[in-house]
Amino acid sequence: MLSNTLPNEKSTTIYLYFIAAISGISGMLFGYDTGVISGAILFIRSEFNLSPFLTGLVVSAVLIGAVIGALLGGYMAENYGRKKVIIFAAIIFIFGAIFTAITPDIIFLIFGRIIVGIAIGIASFTAPLYISEASPPYIRGALVSFNQLAITIGIVISYLVDYSLAPIQGWRYMFGLAVIPAAILLIGMFFLPESPRWLVHHGDLTDGRKVLQRIRNNSNIEVELSQIQTSLKQEKGGRSELLNPKNKPALLIGIALAIFQQVTGINTVIYYAPIIFQYAGFKSSSAAIIATIGVGLVNVGMTIVSIKLLDRVGRRPLLLVGLAGMSATLILLGIIFFLPSLISLIGPLAAISLMLYVAFFAIGLGPVFWLLISEIYPLKIRGTAMSIVTEVNWGSNLVIALTFLLLIQSIGASGTFWLYGGVGILAFLFTFYYVPETKNQTLEEIEEHWRKGKHPLELGK
Ligand code: BGC
């Protein structure tokens, strides 16, 4: 009955897509500013003669900032509104881009990258939240995954910029160019409204109604408004509600997937691909960056495939196939680097394996992680739970980035890839035995499932 009165395909105005497109620029900046380091680090490392530890620190500085930003973003978005916080993030993005481009030395560079990271941490959390709160339910899933697509596109753009500027070793321009999308984000955000949900939450029903009128085509705004109010009443619980035993499975799933998404090593490829390619025998920096662009394009393409399949075949099959493929290709990478007889083939073989590995990530764990954490939490703890899980994700990302080169030095490339492959197998088993299928389930059905204290796999059965 409700579905007749709720917004449907014909009820969305073009303005909503504008909201998603503009705020999606922050996803692109997330991708750009994390990906750009893969090319820039080659030149920074030689210009400043960096040790493996300092190299790791330059790469990781952005992640240290992101951990801080994810924490701040949660607090600020709750108190000052989603729109203002994204505007704030855009200003930090601009400041960080300029700062890193003109930095006099390595300490300032690390500091500047932390600033950029704070913007990423804030935006990674508030932009999907903002889009989701403006979206009607029938399109929310697509728009959540659209954010992952924006991240992958940002990564490819960073690789292309790295490649174009490699001949002049222009790492300062690589960082500085982020100012362009950041400025577009800043200007664009001024034309967007505050989240209707946040407005209603803070007692501003009049403005909340006005915003809904602009982003919906039909006259059922009152139904939606009252639903927002009803669900807000259920959202009263604080962090202590997270410890309610009935909510523990959902929390465990989010935290485990956040760790698995990072500890299976995706960002060693995203951040260090040119170094891996050089290690595998690609002689010039440009050749290594070209191979890396291929990896980025596979990431974009397979994310699109995943978005098309998610609502048809479901989240679980994609996650399981993705994890199986990631584990297999990681084990293969370990073998390639282990056998001296493969030395003449190592470059092409490593390139093919890395691309397959990224393809399996992009079809499963990449988008499905962010999608699932936006679906599995009861309304009243969704914001807090997502914020905690996002922090765990950035924290795990940081640990992997800090340890990757040290791991390569101590247990070798083969050992490192096998280690990540082992975690991939664990993630597969965890998913197989514990991660529910949320396809075709309303958020209320999922919430009710936890309330009944049932096993996650019984969802929808
Ligand atoms: C992850 C990022 C990763 C990106 C790669 C995202 O889902 O959270 O850490 O860099 O995917 O596409």
CSV table of C-alpha atoms and ligand atoms in Angstrom, one decimal:
chain,number,residue,atom,x,y,z
A,1,MET,CA,0.0,0.0,0.0
A,2,LEU,CA,2.8,2.3,1.0
A,3,SER,CA,4.5,1.7,-2.4
A,4,ASN,CA,1.6,3.4,-4.1
A,5,THR,CA,2.1,6.6,-2.2
A,6,LEU,CA,5.9,6.6,-2.1
A,7,PRO,CA,8.0,8.2,-4.8
A,8,ASN,CA,8.3,6.0,-7.9
A,9,GLU,CA,10.3,6.2,-11.2
A,10,LYS,CA,8.3,9.2,-12.4
A,11,SER,CA,8.5,11.2,-9.3
A,12,THR,CA,12.2,12.2,-9.4
A,13,THR,CA,13.1,15.6,-10.7
A,14,ILE,CA,16.3,16.2,-12.7
A,15,TYR,CA,17.4,18.3,-9.7
A,16,LEU,CA,18.0,15.1,-7.7
A,17,TYR,CA,20.4,13.8,-10.4
A,18,PHE,CA,22.1,17.2,-10.2
A,19,ILE,CA,22.5,16.7,-6.4
A,20,ALA,CA,24.0,13.2,-7.0
A,21,ALA,CA,26.3,14.5,-9.8
A,22,ILE,CA,27.6,17.5,-7.8
A,23,SER,CA,28.1,15.7,-4.5
A,24,GLY,CA,29.5,12.8,-6.5
A,25,ILE,CA,32.5,15.1,-7.4
A,26,SER,CA,33.6,14.5,-3.8
A,27,GLY,CA,33.7,10.7,-4.6
A,28,MET,CA,35.8,11.6,-7.6
A,29,LEU,CA,38.2,13.7,-5.4
A,30,PHE,CA,38.4,10.7,-3.0
A,31,GLY,CA,39.5,8.5,-5.9
A,32,TYR,CA,41.8,11.2,-7.4
A,33,ASP,CA,43.6,12.2,-4.3
A,34,THR,CA,44.2,8.6,-3.2
A,35,GLY,CA,45.2,7.4,-6.6
A,36,VAL,CA,47.4,10.3,-7.6
A,37,ILE,CA,50.1,9.2,-5.2
A,38,SER,CA,50.9,6.1,-7.3
A,39,GLY,CA,52.5,8.1,-10.0
A,40,ALA,CA,53.7,11.0,-7.9
A,41,ILE,CA,55.6,8.8,-5.4
A,42,LEU,CA,58.0,7.6,-8.1
A,43,PHE,CA,59.4,11.2,-8.4
A,44,ILE,CA,59.0,12.2,-4.8
A,45,ARG,CA,60.9,9.1,-3.7
A,46,SER,CA,63.9,9.9,-6.0
A,47,GLU,CA,63.8,13.7,-5.5
A,48,PHE,CA,63.9,13.4,-1.7
A,49,ASN,CA,65.8,10.2,-1.6
A,50,LEU,CA,63.2,8.5,0.6
A,51,SER,CA,63.7,5.3,2.7
A,52,PRO,CA,60.9,2.6,2.4
A,53,PHE,CA,59.5,3.8,5.7
A,54,LEU,CA,59.3,7.5,4.6
A,55,THR,CA,57.9,6.4,1.2
A,56,GLY,CA,55.2,4.5,3.1
A,57,LEU,CA,54.5,7.6,5.3
A,58,VAL,CA,54.1,9.9,2.3
A,59,VAL,CA,51.6,7.4,0.8
A,60,SER,CA,49.9,6.9,4.1
A,61,ALA,CA,49.6,10.5,5.3
A,62,VAL,CA,46.4,10.9,3.4
A,63,LEU,CA,45.0,7.9,5.2
A,64,ILE,CA,46.0,9.3,8.6
A,65,GLY,CA,44.0,12.4,7.7
A,66,ALA,CA,41.1,10.3,6.4
A,67,VAL,CA,40.8,8.5,9.8
A,68,ILE,CA,40.6,11.9,11.5
A,69,GLY,CA,38.2,13.2,8.9
A,70,ALA,CA,35.8,10.2,9.1
A,71,LEU,CA,35.5,10.9,12.9
A,72,LEU,CA,35.1,14.7,12.5
A,73,GLY,CA,32.7,14.3,9.5
A,74,GLY,CA,30.3,12.1,11.5
A,75,TYR,CA,30.1,14.7,14.3
A,76,MET,CA,30.0,17.7,12.1
A,77,ALA,CA,27.4,16.4,9.6
A,78,GLU,CA,25.1,15.6,12.6
A,79,ASN,CA,25.5,19.0,14.1
A,80,TYR,CA,26.0,21.5,11.2
A,81,GLY,CA,24.2,19.7,8.4
A,82,ARG,CA,25.4,17.6,5.4
A,83,LYS,CA,25.6,20.5,2.9
A,84,LYS,CA,27.8,22.7,5.1
A,85,VAL,CA,30.1,19.9,5.9
A,86,ILE,CA,30.6,19.0,2.2
A,87,ILE,CA,31.3,22.7,1.5
A,88,PHE,CA,33.8,22.6,4.4
A,89,ALA,CA,35.4,19.5,2.9
A,90,ALA,CA,35.6,21.2,-0.6
A,91,ILE,CA,37.5,24.2,1.0
A,92,ILE,CA,39.9,21.8,2.7
A,93,PHE,CA,40.4,20.0,-0.6
A,94,ILE,CA,41.3,23.3,-2.3
A,95,PHE,CA,43.6,24.3,0.5
A,96,GLY,CA,45.3,20.9,0.6
A,97,ALA,CA,45.8,20.8,-3.2
A,98,ILE,CA,47.5,24.2,-3.2
A,99,PHE,CA,49.6,23.4,-0.1
A,100,THR,CA,50.9,20.1,-1.4
A,101,ALA,CA,51.7,21.6,-4.8
A,102,ILE,CA,53.9,24.4,-3.3
A,103,THR,CA,55.4,22.5,-0.4
A,104,PRO,CA,59.1,23.3,0.3
A,105,ASP,CA,60.1,20.0,1.9
A,106,ILE,CA,59.0,16.5,2.8
A,107,ILE,CA,57.7,17.4,6.3
A,108,PHE,CA,55.3,20.0,4.8
A,109,LEU,CA,54.4,17.5,2.1
A,110,ILE,CA,53.4,14.9,4.7
A,111,PHE,CA,51.4,17.6,6.6
A,112,GLY,CA,49.7,18.8,3.4
A,113,ARG,CA,48.7,15.2,2.5
A,114,ILE,CA,47.2,14.8,6.0
A,115,ILE,CA,45.1,17.9,5.3
A,116,VAL,CA,43.9,16.4,2.0
A,117,GLY,CA,43.2,13.2,3.9
A,118,ILE,CA,40.9,15.0,6.4
A,119,ALA,CA,38.9,16.3,3.4
A,120,ILE,CA,38.7,12.8,2.0
A,121,GLY,CA,37.6,11.3,5.3
A,122,ILE,CA,34.9,13.9,5.8
A,123,ALA,CA,33.6,13.6,2.2
A,124,SER,CA,33.8,9.8,2.0
A,125,PHE,CA,31.3,9.7,4.8
A,126,THR,CA,29.0,12.7,4.3
A,127,ALA,CA,28.6,12.6,0.5
A,128,PRO,CA,26.9,9.2,0.4
A,129,LEU,CA,24.9,10.2,3.5
A,130,TYR,CA,23.7,13.4,1.8
A,131,ILE,CA,22.8,11.6,-1.5
A,132,SER,CA,21.0,8.8,0.3
A,133,GLU,CA,18.9,11.2,2.4
A,134,ALA,CA,17.8,13.1,-0.7
A,135,SER,CA,17.0,9.9,-2.7
A,136,PRO,CA,13.7,8.1,-2.9
A,137,PRO,CA,14.0,4.4,-1.9
A,138,TYR,CA,13.6,3.0,-5.4
A,139,ILE,CA,16.8,4.7,-6.7
A,140,ARG,CA,18.9,4.9,-3.5
A,141,GLY,CA,20.8,1.7,-4.1
A,142,ALA,CA,21.9,2.8,-7.6
A,143,LEU,CA,23.0,6.2,-6.3
A,144,VAL,CA,25.0,4.6,-3.4
A,145,SER,CA,26.9,2.5,-5.9
A,146,PHE,CA,27.3,5.5,-8.2
A,147,ASN,CA,29.5,6.9,-5.5
A,148,GLN,CA,31.9,3.9,-5.9
A,149,LEU,CA,31.8,4.5,-9.6
A,150,ALA,CA,32.9,8.1,-9.0
A,151,ILE,CA,35.7,6.9,-6.9
A,152,THR,CA,37.0,4.6,-9.6
A,153,ILE,CA,36.7,7.3,-12.3
A,154,GLY,CA,38.7,9.7,-10.0
A,155,ILE,CA,41.4,7.0,-9.7
A,156,VAL,CA,41.7,6.7,-13.5
A,157,ILE,CA,41.8,10.4,-14.0
A,158,SER,CA,44.7,10.6,-11.4
A,159,TYR,CA,46.5,7.9,-13.4
A,160,LEU,CA,46.0,9.8,-16.7
A,161,VAL,CA,47.3,13.0,-15.1
A,162,ASP,CA,50.2,11.1,-13.6
A,163,TYR,CA,51.0,9.6,-17.0
A,164,SER,CA,50.8,13.0,-18.8
A,165,LEU,CA,53.0,14.7,-16.3
A,166,ALA,CA,55.6,11.9,-15.9
A,167,PRO,CA,57.9,13.2,-18.6
A,168,ILE,CA,58.4,16.4,-16.7
A,169,GLN,CA,58.3,14.6,-13.3
A,170,GLY,CA,55.5,17.1,-12.4
A,171,TRP,CA,54.4,15.7,-9.1
A,172,ARG,CA,53.5,19.2,-7.8
A,173,TYR,CA,51.1,19.7,-10.7
A,174,MET,CA,49.7,16.2,-10.0
A,175,PHE,CA,48.6,17.3,-6.5
A,176,GLY,CA,47.7,20.9,-7.5
A,177,LEU,CA,45.3,19.9,-10.3
A,178,ALA,CA,42.8,18.6,-7.7
A,179,VAL,CA,42.0,22.2,-7.2
A,180,ILE,CA,39.8,22.2,-10.3
A,181,PRO,CA,37.2,19.5,-9.3
A,182,ALA,CA,37.4,20.8,-5.7
A,183,ALA,CA,36.4,24.3,-6.9
A,184,ILE,CA,33.6,22.9,-9.0
A,185,LEU,CA,32.4,21.0,-5.9
A,186,LEU,CA,32.6,24.1,-3.8
A,187,ILE,CA,30.6,26.3,-6.3
A,188,GLY,CA,28.2,23.5,-7.1
A,189,MET,CA,27.3,22.9,-3.5
A,190,PHE,CA,26.1,26.4,-3.1
A,191,PHE,CA,23.3,25.6,-5.6
A,192,LEU,CA,22.2,22.5,-3.6
A,193,PRO,CA,19.8,22.4,-0.7
A,194,GLU,CA,20.4,21.0,2.7
A,195,SER,CA,19.3,17.4,3.2
A,196,PRO,CA,15.5,17.3,3.7
A,197,ARG,CA,16.0,14.6,6.3
A,198,TRP,CA,18.5,16.6,8.3
A,199,LEU,CA,16.2,19.6,8.2
A,200,VAL,CA,13.3,17.7,9.5
A,201,HIS,CA,15.5,16.0,12.1
A,202,HIS,CA,16.4,19.5,13.4
A,203,GLY,CA,12.8,20.6,13.5
A,204,ASP,CA,12.8,22.7,10.3
A,205,LEU,CA,9.8,21.1,8.7
A,206,THR,CA,9.0,24.1,6.5
A,207,ASP,CA,12.4,24.0,4.7
A,208,GLY,CA,12.4,20.2,4.7
A,209,ARG,CA,9.1,20.3,2.8
A,210,LYS,CA,10.4,23.0,0.4
A,211,VAL,CA,13.4,20.8,-0.5
A,212,LEU,CA,11.3,17.8,-1.0
A,213,GLN,CA,9.0,19.8,-3.4
A,214,ARG,CA,12.1,20.6,-5.5
A,215,ILE,CA,13.4,17.1,-5.7
A,216,ARG,CA,10.1,15.2,-6.1
A,217,ASN,CA,7.7,15.4,-9.0
A,218,ASN,CA,4.6,14.1,-7.4
A,219,SER,CA,2.3,15.4,-4.6
A,220,ASN,CA,3.0,12.7,-2.1
A,221,ILE,CA,5.5,14.8,-0.2
A,222,GLU,CA,3.4,14.7,3.0
A,223,VAL,CA,3.6,10.9,3.0
A,224,GLU,CA,7.3,11.0,2.7
A,225,LEU,CA,7.6,13.7,5.3
A,226,SER,CA,5.7,11.7,7.8
A,227,GLN,CA,7.7,8.6,7.1
A,228,ILE,CA,10.9,10.6,7.7
A,229,GLN,CA,9.4,11.8,11.0
A,230,THR,CA,8.4,8.3,12.0
A,231,SER,CA,11.8,6.8,11.2
A,232,LEU,CA,13.5,9.7,13.0
A,233,LYS,CA,11.6,8.7,16.1
A,234,GLN,CA,13.2,5.3,15.9
A,235,GLU,CA,16.7,6.8,15.5
A,236,LYS,CA,16.9,8.1,19.0
A,237,GLY,CA,19.3,5.4,20.3
A,238,GLY,CA,22.9,6.5,20.9
A,239,ARG,CA,26.1,4.5,20.6
A,240,SER,CA,25.1,2.3,23.5
A,241,GLU,CA,22.4,0.8,21.2
A,242,LEU,CA,25.2,-0.7,19.2
A,243,LEU,CA,26.0,-3.0,22.0
A,244,ASN,CA,22.4,-4.4,22.0
A,245,PRO,CA,23.1,-8.1,21.3
A,246,LYS,CA,20.5,-8.2,18.6
A,247,ASN,CA,22.4,-5.6,16.6
A,248,LYS,CA,25.8,-7.4,17.0
A,249,PRO,CA,25.6,-9.5,13.9
A,250,ALA,CA,25.1,-6.5,11.7
A,251,LEU,CA,28.0,-4.7,13.4
A,252,LEU,CA,30.3,-7.7,13.1
A,253,ILE,CA,29.5,-8.0,9.4
A,254,GLY,CA,30.2,-4.3,8.7
A,255,ILE,CA,33.5,-4.3,10.7
A,256,ALA,CA,34.6,-7.6,9.2
A,257,LEU,CA,33.9,-6.5,5.6
A,258,ALA,CA,35.6,-3.1,6.3
A,259,ILE,CA,38.7,-4.9,7.3
A,260,PHE,CA,38.5,-7.5,4.6
A,261,GLN,CA,38.0,-4.8,1.9
A,262,GLN,CA,41.4,-3.4,2.8
A,263,VAL,CA,43.4,-6.3,4.1
A,264,THR,CA,43.0,-8.2,0.9
A,265,GLY,CA,45.3,-5.6,-0.5
A,266,ILE,CA,43.3,-3.6,-3.1
A,267,ASN,CA,45.1,-0.4,-2.3
A,268,THR,CA,48.6,-1.8,-2.6
A,269,VAL,CA,47.6,-2.1,-6.2
A,270,ILE,CA,45.8,1.3,-6.4
A,271,TYR,CA,48.6,3.2,-4.6
A,272,TYR,CA,51.7,1.2,-5.5
A,273,ALA,CA,50.9,-0.3,-9.0
A,274,PRO,CA,53.7,1.5,-10.8
A,275,ILE,CA,56.2,0.3,-8.2
A,276,ILE,CA,54.9,-3.3,-8.5
A,277,PHE,CA,55.2,-3.0,-12.3
A,278,GLN,CA,58.7,-1.6,-12.0
A,279,TYR,CA,59.5,-4.5,-9.6
A,280,ALA,CA,58.1,-6.8,-12.3
A,281,GLY,CA,60.5,-5.5,-14.9
A,282,PHE,CA,58.7,-2.5,-16.5
A,283,LYS,CA,61.7,-0.3,-17.1
A,284,SER,CA,60.4,3.2,-17.5
A,285,SER,CA,58.1,5.1,-15.2
A,286,SER,CA,55.8,5.8,-18.1
A,287,ALA,CA,55.4,2.1,-19.0
A,288,ALA,CA,54.6,1.3,-15.4
A,289,ILE,CA,52.0,4.1,-15.3
A,290,ILE,CA,50.4,3.0,-18.6
A,291,ALA,CA,50.0,-0.5,-17.2
A,292,THR,CA,48.4,1.1,-14.1
A,293,ILE,CA,45.9,3.1,-16.3
A,294,GLY,CA,44.8,-0.3,-17.7
A,295,VAL,CA,44.2,-1.5,-14.1
A,296,GLY,CA,42.1,1.7,-13.4
A,297,LEU,CA,40.0,1.2,-16.5
A,298,VAL,CA,39.3,-2.4,-15.5
A,299,ASN,CA,38.2,-1.1,-12.1
A,300,VAL,CA,35.7,1.4,-13.7
A,301,GLY,CA,34.4,-1.1,-16.2
A,302,MET,CA,33.8,-3.9,-13.8
A,303,THR,CA,32.1,-1.5,-11.3
A,304,ILE,CA,29.6,-0.6,-14.0
A,305,VAL,CA,29.0,-4.4,-14.6
A,306,SER,CA,28.5,-4.9,-10.9
A,307,ILE,CA,26.0,-2.0,-10.6
A,308,LYS,CA,24.0,-3.6,-13.4
A,309,LEU,CA,24.1,-7.1,-11.7
A,310,LEU,CA,23.6,-6.2,-8.1
A,311,ASP,CA,19.8,-6.0,-8.1
A,312,ARG,CA,19.5,-9.0,-10.4
A,313,VAL,CA,21.8,-11.7,-9.1
A,314,GLY,CA,22.2,-10.2,-5.6
A,315,ARG,CA,25.0,-9.1,-3.4
A,316,ARG,CA,26.1,-12.4,-2.0
A,317,PRO,CA,26.9,-14.2,-5.3
A,318,LEU,CA,28.9,-11.1,-6.5
A,319,LEU,CA,30.7,-10.9,-3.2
A,320,LEU,CA,31.5,-14.7,-3.2
A,321,VAL,CA,32.6,-14.8,-6.9
A,322,GLY,CA,34.7,-11.6,-6.3
A,323,LEU,CA,36.4,-12.9,-3.2
A,324,ALA,CA,37.1,-16.3,-4.8
A,325,GLY,CA,38.6,-14.6,-7.8
A,326,MET,CA,40.7,-12.2,-5.7
A,327,SER,CA,42.1,-15.0,-3.6
A,328,ALA,CA,43.0,-17.1,-6.7
A,329,THR,CA,44.7,-14.2,-8.5
A,330,LEU,CA,46.6,-13.2,-5.3
A,331,ILE,CA,47.9,-16.8,-5.0
A,332,LEU,CA,48.8,-16.7,-8.7
A,333,LEU,CA,50.7,-13.4,-8.3
A,334,GLY,CA,52.6,-15.0,-5.4
A,335,ILE,CA,53.6,-17.9,-7.7
A,336,ILE,CA,54.6,-15.6,-10.6
A,337,PHE,CA,57.0,-13.7,-8.3
A,338,PHE,CA,58.2,-16.9,-6.7
A,339,LEU,CA,59.3,-18.9,-9.8
A,340,PRO,CA,62.6,-17.7,-11.3
A,341,SER,CA,61.8,-19.6,-14.6
A,342,LEU,CA,59.0,-17.1,-15.2
A,343,ILE,CA,61.4,-14.1,-15.0
A,344,SER,CA,61.1,-13.3,-18.8
A,345,LEU,CA,57.3,-13.5,-18.6
A,346,ILE,CA,56.9,-11.8,-15.2
A,347,GLY,CA,56.0,-8.3,-16.5
A,348,PRO,CA,53.0,-9.3,-18.7
A,349,LEU,CA,51.9,-12.1,-16.4
A,350,ALA,CA,52.0,-9.7,-13.4
A,351,ALA,CA,50.0,-7.1,-15.4
A,352,ILE,CA,47.3,-9.7,-16.4
A,353,SER,CA,47.0,-11.1,-12.9
A,354,LEU,CA,46.7,-7.6,-11.3
A,355,MET,CA,44.0,-6.7,-13.8
A,356,LEU,CA,42.1,-9.9,-13.0
A,357,TYR,CA,42.5,-9.2,-9.3
A,358,VAL,CA,41.1,-5.7,-9.7
A,359,ALA,CA,38.2,-7.0,-11.9
A,360,PHE,CA,37.2,-9.4,-9.1
A,361,PHE,CA,37.4,-6.6,-6.5
A,362,ALA,CA,35.4,-4.2,-8.6
A,363,ILE,CA,32.6,-6.7,-9.2
A,364,GLY,CA,32.3,-7.7,-5.5
A,365,LEU,CA,34.0,-6.3,-2.4
A,366,GLY,CA,34.4,-2.7,-3.9
A,367,PRO,CA,30.8,-1.7,-4.3
A,368,VAL,CA,29.1,-4.4,-2.2
A,369,PHE,CA,30.9,-3.3,1.0
A,370,TRP,CA,29.6,0.3,0.8
A,371,LEU,CA,26.2,-0.9,-0.4
A,372,LEU,CA,25.7,-3.5,2.4
A,373,ILE,CA,26.8,-1.1,5.2
A,374,SER,CA,24.1,1.3,4.0
A,375,GLU,CA,21.5,-1.5,4.1
A,376,ILE,CA,22.1,-3.7,7.1
A,377,TYR,CA,21.8,-1.3,10.1
A,378,PRO,CA,18.6,-0.5,11.9
A,379,LEU,CA,17.6,3.1,11.3
A,380,LYS,CA,18.2,4.3,14.8
A,381,ILE,CA,21.9,3.3,14.7
A,382,ARG,CA,22.6,3.5,11.0
A,383,GLY,CA,24.6,6.8,11.1
A,384,THR,CA,26.7,5.9,14.1
A,385,ALA,CA,27.3,2.3,12.8
A,386,MET,CA,28.3,3.5,9.3
A,387,SER,CA,30.7,6.1,10.9
A,388,ILE,CA,32.4,3.4,13.0
A,389,VAL,CA,32.7,1.0,10.1
A,390,THR,CA,34.0,3.8,7.8
A,391,GLU,CA,36.7,4.5,10.4
A,392,VAL,CA,37.7,0.9,10.6
A,393,ASN,CA,37.9,0.9,6.8
A,394,TRP,CA,40.3,3.8,6.7
A,395,GLY,CA,42.3,2.5,9.7
A,396,SER,CA,42.8,-0.9,8.0
A,397,ASN,CA,43.7,0.9,4.8
A,398,LEU,CA,46.4,2.8,6.7
A,399,VAL,CA,47.9,-0.3,8.3
A,400,ILE,CA,48.2,-2.0,4.9
A,401,ALA,CA,49.8,1.1,3.2
A,402,LEU,CA,52.3,1.4,6.1
A,403,THR,CA,53.3,-2.2,6.1
A,404,PHE,CA,53.2,-3.1,2.4
A,405,LEU,CA,56.7,-2.1,1.4
A,406,LEU,CA,58.1,-3.4,4.7
A,407,LEU,CA,56.4,-6.7,4.1
A,408,ILE,CA,57.8,-7.0,0.6
A,409,GLN,CA,61.3,-6.4,2.1
A,410,SER,CA,60.9,-9.0,4.8
A,411,ILE,CA,58.8,-11.8,3.4
A,412,GLY,CA,59.1,-10.9,-0.3
A,413,ALA,CA,56.5,-10.2,-3.0
A,414,SER,CA,55.3,-13.8,-3.1
A,415,GLY,CA,54.8,-14.0,0.7
A,416,THR,CA,53.0,-10.7,0.7
A,417,PHE,CA,50.5,-11.7,-2.0
A,418,TRP,CA,50.0,-15.1,-0.4
A,419,LEU,CA,49.2,-13.4,2.9
A,420,TYR,CA,46.6,-11.2,1.3
A,421,GLY,CA,45.3,-14.3,-0.6
A,422,GLY,CA,44.9,-16.1,2.8
A,423,VAL,CA,42.8,-13.2,4.1
A,424,GLY,CA,40.7,-13.4,0.9
A,425,ILE,CA,40.0,-17.0,1.7
A,426,LEU,CA,38.9,-16.1,5.2
A,427,ALA,CA,36.7,-13.3,3.8
A,428,PHE,CA,35.1,-15.9,1.4
A,429,LEU,CA,34.4,-18.3,4.3
A,430,PHE,CA,33.0,-15.4,6.5
A,431,THR,CA,30.8,-14.3,3.6
A,432,PHE,CA,29.6,-17.8,2.9
A,433,TYR,CA,28.6,-18.6,6.5
A,434,TYR,CA,27.6,-15.2,7.7
A,435,VAL,CA,26.8,-12.4,5.2
A,436,PRO,CA,23.1,-12.1,4.4
A,437,GLU,CA,21.4,-11.5,1.0
A,438,THR,CA,19.7,-8.1,1.1
A,439,LYS,CA,18.4,-8.0,-2.5
A,440,ASN,CA,14.7,-7.3,-2.7
A,441,GLN,CA,14.5,-6.7,1.0
A,442,THR,CA,13.2,-3.5,2.4
A,443,LEU,CA,15.3,-1.8,5.0
A,444,GLU,CA,12.4,-2.4,7.5
A,445,GLU,CA,12.4,-6.2,6.7
A,446,ILE,CA,16.2,-6.3,7.4
A,447,GLU,CA,15.7,-4.4,10.6
A,448,GLU,CA,12.9,-6.7,11.7
A,449,HIS,CA,15.1,-9.7,11.0
A,450,TRP,CA,17.7,-8.5,13.5
A,451,ARG,CA,15.0,-7.7,16.0
A,452,LYS,CA,13.9,-11.4,15.9
A,453,GLY,CA,17.4,-12.4,16.7
A,454,LYS,CA,17.7,-14.7,13.6
A,455,HIS,CA,20.9,-15.8,11.9
A,456,PRO,CA,22.0,-13.5,9.1
A,457,LEU,CA,21.7,-16.2,6.5
A,458,GLU,CA,18.0,-16.7,7.3
A,459,LEU,CA,17.2,-13.2,6.0
A,460,GLY,CA,14.6,-13.4,3.2
A,461,LYS,CA,13.9,-17.1,3.8
B,1,BGC,C1,37.7,1.4,-1.3
B,1,BGC,C2,38.9,2.2,-1.5
B,1,BGC,C3,39.6,1.8,-2.9
B,1,BGC,C4,38.6,1.9,-4.0
B,1,BGC,C5,39.2,1.3,-5.3
B,1,BGC,C6,36.7,1.6,-2.5
B,1,BGC,O1,35.6,0.9,-2.3
B,1,BGC,O2,37.0,1.8,-0.1
B,1,BGC,O3,39.8,2.0,-0.5
B,1,BGC,O4,40.7,2.6,-3.1
B,1,BGC,O5,37.4,1.2,-3.7
B,1,BGC,O6,38.2,1.3,-6.3
